[in-house]
Amino acid sequence: MLREPVTSIVDANSGGMSGNTGRYEKRLSDLSGLYENAAAHAQLTQKLGDPVVYAVEDFRPGDHAGDLIYGITRMSPGRIGDEFFLTRGHIHAKADRPEIYYGQKGKGLMQLESPEGETRIVEIGPQSICYVPPYWIHRSINVGDEDLVMLFAYPSDSGQDYGIIEASNGMRHRVKTDGNGGWILVENRDYRPRSSDTVAALMKRYA
Amino acid sequence: MLREPVTSIVDANSGGMSGNTGRYEKRLSDLSGLYENAAAHAQLTQKLGDPVVYAVEDFRPGDHAGDLIYGITRMSPGRIGDEFFLTRGHIHAKADRPEIYYGQKGKGLMQLESPEGETRIVEIGPQSICYVPPYWIHRSINVGDEDLVMLFAYPSDSGQDYGIIEASNGMRHRVKTDGNGGWILVENRDYRPRSSDTVAALMKRYA
């Protein structure tokens, strides 16, 4: 069946988008287990009344192969100890599917990790696109003082695997404040590298 | 082989993008055959010295299934008789592949045509996304007085079939100036509808 064209008007300020088929939110409590300072996370969650940390509005035509999902995400600024508000992070269930992000507002980072544990950081702001290649775990981080708003697009049959980060006790590096308005990378002491079997299983090419 | 993340800085004013793997241009002479007033096209081409009408910079990771191509396009404003500067238009060679456009500057239209000859028009400007669903022929048109700049993304194995418009003697409608700064749709008198066999062959689902 032929589908109708869609127009989405982007509100880069509020992080909204018309024409979307869905919307979801993540609250501060949904980020439990991600931060080194778990006590600070619990305290801030209670103190702030478990606020929404990020919201996503997307257009999903379906999950068949060959189509595209696109949407917009807005993430609040904030810190837990010396770490920033961030997304849980994921690799695509079909790990060879890429993703594109396009900054609209604010100052963010894309933290990427290869199956073998290499880290890459891409800075994202207005007018910058980040292409996340196939096979990279990725997470976005708001390192600024205002909302981080980004558009994204990815193949509709990508799927998300959030368990990969849990299985390695987090990503290999933590992004922390440098105490001077910037950020630094610090080794995550709890990180468990993936076995070569796990890596080989991830590096599959899907149809 | 694992590929490195890519950052593309978008210049919405000039229609450029860093991190691109390629670039191509179309000149006014490349648009021959598209306009009702062929003499006006030939005259203007000669008078202006065959200028570049639109340019595309894109990032192509390859053409395997499951990946994404993205890029930016800049189209000059201009008219041939009472028609606007426009792209040749295409359907994807794998016709079930969609495309996303995101306006950055100027005032444009996406003219869409279904295999059976239905027309849809989507207005595109800064902050508006146009989702071109699977199976729609599409062409962009600069109906404004300045450059039209758009970002785009589509599945890397989509391919382009430009012959489909030639085979039907153009798209079913022409977009013309209304003489008052706007535009109107006019039936293309030369249009040859596609046969039901041709339509059925186009409506295939690819892997």
JSON list of N, CA, C and O in Angstrom, two decimals, chain A residues 76-98:
[
{"chain": "A", "resi": 76, "resn": "SER", "atom": "N", "xyz": [18.12, 17.41, 28.76]},
{"chain": "A", "resi": 76, "resn": "SER", "atom": "CA", "xyz": [18.38, 18.48, 29.73]},
{"chain": "A", "resi": 76, "resn": "SER", "atom": "C", "xyz": [19.86, 18.53, 30.07]},
{"chain": "A", "resi": 76, "resn": "SER", "atom": "O", "xyz": [20.55, 17.51, 30.01]},
{"chain": "A", "resi": 77, "resn": "PRO", "atom": "N", "xyz": [20.34, 19.71, 30.46]},
{"chain": "A", "resi": 77, "resn": "PRO", "atom": "CA", "xyz": [21.70, 19.79, 31.01]},
{"chain": "A", "resi": 77, "resn": "PRO", "atom": "C", "xyz": [21.67, 19.36, 32.48]},
{"chain": "A", "resi": 77, "resn": "PRO", "atom": "O", "xyz": [20.66, 19.51, 33.15]},
{"chain": "A", "resi": 78, "resn": "GLY", "atom": "N", "xyz": [22.77, 18.82, 32.96]},
{"chain": "A", "resi": 78, "resn": "GLY", "atom": "CA", "xyz": [22.82, 18.45, 34.37]},
{"chain": "A", "resi": 78, "resn": "GLY", "atom": "C", "xyz": [24.00, 17.54, 34.65]},
{"chain": "A", "resi": 78, "resn": "GLY", "atom": "O", "xyz": [24.63, 17.01, 33.73]},
{"chain": "A", "resi": 79, "resn": "ARG", "atom": "N", "xyz": [24.29, 17.39, 35.93]},
{"chain": "A", "resi": 79, "resn": "ARG", "atom": "CA", "xyz": [25.42, 16.55, 36.34]},
{"chain": "A", "resi": 79, "resn": "ARG", "atom": "C", "xyz": [25.07, 15.68, 37.53]},
{"chain": "A", "resi": 79, "resn": "ARG", "atom": "O", "xyz": [24.26, 16.05, 38.37]},
{"chain": "A", "resi": 80, "resn": "ILE", "atom": "N", "xyz": [25.72, 14.53, 37.58]},
{"chain": "A", "resi": 80, "resn": "ILE", "atom": "CA", "xyz": [25.66, 13.63, 38.72]},
{"chain": "A", "resi": 80, "resn": "ILE", "atom": "C", "xyz": [27.10, 13.51, 39.19]},
{"chain": "A", "resi": 80, "resn": "ILE", "atom": "O", "xyz": [27.92, 12.85, 38.54]},
{"chain": "A", "resi": 81, "resn": "GLY", "atom": "N", "xyz": [27.45, 14.16, 40.29]},
{"chain": "A", "resi": 81, "resn": "GLY", "atom": "CA", "xyz": [28.86, 14.22, 40.67]},
{"chain": "A", "resi": 81, "resn": "GLY", "atom": "C", "xyz": [29.62, 14.95, 39.57]},
{"chain": "A", "resi": 81, "resn": "GLY", "atom": "O", "xyz": [29.24, 16.05, 39.18]},
{"chain": "A", "resi": 82, "resn": "ASP", "atom": "N", "xyz": [30.66, 14.33, 39.04]},
{"chain": "A", "resi": 82, "resn": "ASP", "atom": "CA", "xyz": [31.42, 14.99, 37.97]},
{"chain": "A", "resi": 82, "resn": "ASP", "atom": "C", "xyz": [31.12, 14.40, 36.58]},
{"chain": "A", "resi": 82, "resn": "ASP", "atom": "O", "xyz": [31.88, 14.57, 35.65]},
{"chain": "A", "resi": 83, "resn": "GLU", "atom": "N", "xyz": [29.98, 13.69, 36.50]},
{"chain": "A", "resi": 83, "resn": "GLU", "atom": "CA", "xyz": [29.54, 13.18, 35.19]},
{"chain": "A", "resi": 83, "resn": "GLU", "atom": "C", "xyz": [28.29, 13.92, 34.71]},
{"chain": "A", "resi": 83, "resn": "GLU", "atom": "O", "xyz": [27.57, 14.51, 35.50]},
{"chain": "A", "resi": 84, "resn": "PHE", "atom": "N", "xyz": [28.06, 13.87, 33.42]},
{"chain": "A", "resi": 84, "resn": "PHE", "atom": "CA", "xyz": [26.98, 14.63, 32.80]},
{"chain": "A", "resi": 84, "resn": "PHE", "atom": "C", "xyz": [25.72, 13.78, 32.60]},
{"chain": "A", "resi": 84, "resn": "PHE", "atom": "O", "xyz": [25.79, 12.56, 32.59]},
{"chain": "A", "resi": 85, "resn": "PHE", "atom": "N", "xyz": [24.61, 14.46, 32.38]},
{"chain": "A", "resi": 85, "resn": "PHE", "atom": "CA", "xyz": [23.41, 13.75, 31.93]},
{"chain": "A", "resi": 85, "resn": "PHE", "atom": "C", "xyz": [23.73, 13.13, 30.56]},
{"chain": "A", "resi": 85, "resn": "PHE", "atom": "O", "xyz": [24.38, 13.75, 29.71]},
{"chain": "A", "resi": 86, "resn": "LEU", "atom": "N", "xyz": [23.23, 11.92, 30.36]},
{"chain": "A", "resi": 86, "resn": "LEU", "atom": "CA", "xyz": [23.56, 11.17, 29.14]},
{"chain": "A", "resi": 86, "resn": "LEU", "atom": "C", "xyz": [22.47, 10.14, 28.85]},
{"chain": "A", "resi": 86, "resn": "LEU", "atom": "O", "xyz": [21.57, 9.94, 29.66]},
{"chain": "A", "resi": 87, "resn": "THR", "atom": "N", "xyz": [22.56, 9.52, 27.70]},
{"chain": "A", "resi": 87, "resn": "THR", "atom": "CA", "xyz": [21.62, 8.45, 27.36]},
{"chain": "A", "resi": 87, "resn": "THR", "atom": "C", "xyz": [22.23, 7.11, 27.77]},
{"chain": "A", "resi": 87, "resn": "THR", "atom": "O", "xyz": [23.45, 7.01, 27.95]},
{"chain": "A", "resi": 88, "resn": "ARG", "atom": "N", "xyz": [21.39, 6.08, 27.90]},
{"chain": "A", "resi": 88, "resn": "ARG", "atom": "CA", "xyz": [21.91, 4.76, 28.29]},
{"chain": "A", "resi": 88, "resn": "ARG", "atom": "C", "xyz": [22.93, 4.28, 27.27]},
{"chain": "A", "resi": 88, "resn": "ARG", "atom": "O", "xyz": [23.92, 3.67, 27.63]},
{"chain": "A", "resi": 89, "resn": "GLY", "atom": "N", "xyz": [22.66, 4.55, 26.00]},
{"chain": "A", "resi": 89, "resn": "GLY", "atom": "CA", "xyz": [23.57, 4.08, 24.96]},
{"chain": "A", "resi": 89, "resn": "GLY", "atom": "C", "xyz": [23.15, 2.72, 24.44]},
{"chain": "A", "resi": 89, "resn": "GLY", "atom": "O", "xyz": [22.53, 1.94, 25.15]},
{"chain": "A", "resi": 90, "resn": "HIS", "atom": "N", "xyz": [23.50, 2.44, 23.19]},
{"chain": "A", "resi": 90, "resn": "HIS", "atom": "CA", "xyz": [23.10, 1.16, 22.59]},
{"chain": "A", "resi": 90, "resn": "HIS", "atom": "C", "xyz": [23.98, 0.86, 21.38]},
{"chain": "A", "resi": 90, "resn": "HIS", "atom": "O", "xyz": [24.67, 1.73, 20.85]},
{"chain": "A", "resi": 91, "resn": "ILE", "atom": "N", "xyz": [23.91, -0.40, 20.97]},
{"chain": "A", "resi": 91, "resn": "ILE", "atom": "CA", "xyz": [24.40, -0.80, 19.66]},
{"chain": "A", "resi": 91, "resn": "ILE", "atom": "C", "xyz": [23.14, -1.27, 18.92]},
{"chain": "A", "resi": 91, "resn": "ILE", "atom": "O", "xyz": [22.14, -1.63, 19.56]},
{"chain": "A", "resi": 92, "resn": "HIS", "atom": "N", "xyz": [23.14, -1.20, 17.61]},
{"chain": "A", "resi": 92, "resn": "HIS", "atom": "CA", "xyz": [21.95, -1.67, 16.92]},
{"chain": "A", "resi": 92, "resn": "HIS", "atom": "C", "xyz": [21.89, -3.20, 16.97]},
{"chain": "A", "resi": 92, "resn": "HIS", "atom": "O", "xyz": [22.91, -3.89, 16.91]},
{"chain": "A", "resi": 93, "resn": "ALA", "atom": "N", "xyz": [20.66, -3.71, 17.12]},
{"chain": "A", "resi": 93, "resn": "ALA", "atom": "CA", "xyz": [20.46, -5.16, 17.19]},
{"chain": "A", "resi": 93, "resn": "ALA", "atom": "C", "xyz": [21.00, -5.80, 15.90]},
{"chain": "A", "resi": 93, "resn": "ALA", "atom": "O", "xyz": [21.64, -6.85, 15.95]},
{"chain": "A", "resi": 94, "resn": "LYS", "atom": "N", "xyz": [20.72, -5.16, 14.77]},
{"chain": "A", "resi": 94, "resn": "LYS", "atom": "CA", "xyz": [21.48, -5.47, 13.55]},
{"chain": "A", "resi": 94, "resn": "LYS", "atom": "C", "xyz": [22.66, -4.52, 13.57]},
{"chain": "A", "resi": 94, "resn": "LYS", "atom": "O", "xyz": [22.55, -3.34, 13.19]},
{"chain": "A", "resi": 95, "resn": "ALA", "atom": "N", "xyz": [23.79, -5.03, 14.06]},
{"chain": "A", "resi": 95, "resn": "ALA", "atom": "CA", "xyz": [24.90, -4.15, 14.45]},
{"chain": "A", "resi": 95, "resn": "ALA", "atom": "C", "xyz": [25.53, -3.42, 13.28]},
{"chain": "A", "resi": 95, "resn": "ALA", "atom": "O", "xyz": [26.26, -2.45, 13.48]},
{"chain": "A", "resi": 96, "resn": "ASP", "atom": "N", "xyz": [25.23, -3.86, 12.05]},
{"chain": "A", "resi": 96, "resn": "ASP", "atom": "CA", "xyz": [25.84, -3.18, 10.89]},
{"chain": "A", "resi": 96, "resn": "ASP", "atom": "C", "xyz": [25.02, -1.97, 10.42]},
{"chain": "A", "resi": 96, "resn": "ASP", "atom": "O", "xyz": [25.36, -1.38, 9.39]},
{"chain": "A", "resi": 97, "resn": "ARG", "atom": "N", "xyz": [23.98, -1.62, 11.17]},
{"chain": "A", "resi": 97, "resn": "ARG", "atom": "CA", "xyz": [23.19, -0.44, 10.80]},
{"chain": "A", "resi": 97, "resn": "ARG", "atom": "C", "xyz": [23.81, 0.82, 11.40]},
{"chain": "A", "resi": 97, "resn": "ARG", "atom": "O", "xyz": [24.17, 0.83, 12.57]},
{"chain": "A", "resi": 98, "resn": "PRO", "atom": "N", "xyz": [23.91, 1.89, 10.61]},
{"chain": "A", "resi": 98, "resn": "PRO", "atom": "CA", "xyz": [24.52, 3.13, 11.06]},
{"chain": "A", "resi": 98, "resn": "PRO", "atom": "C", "xyz": [23.46, 4.07, 11.65]},
{"chain": "A", "resi": 98, "resn": "PRO", "atom": "O", "xyz": [22.28, 3.70, 11.74]}
]
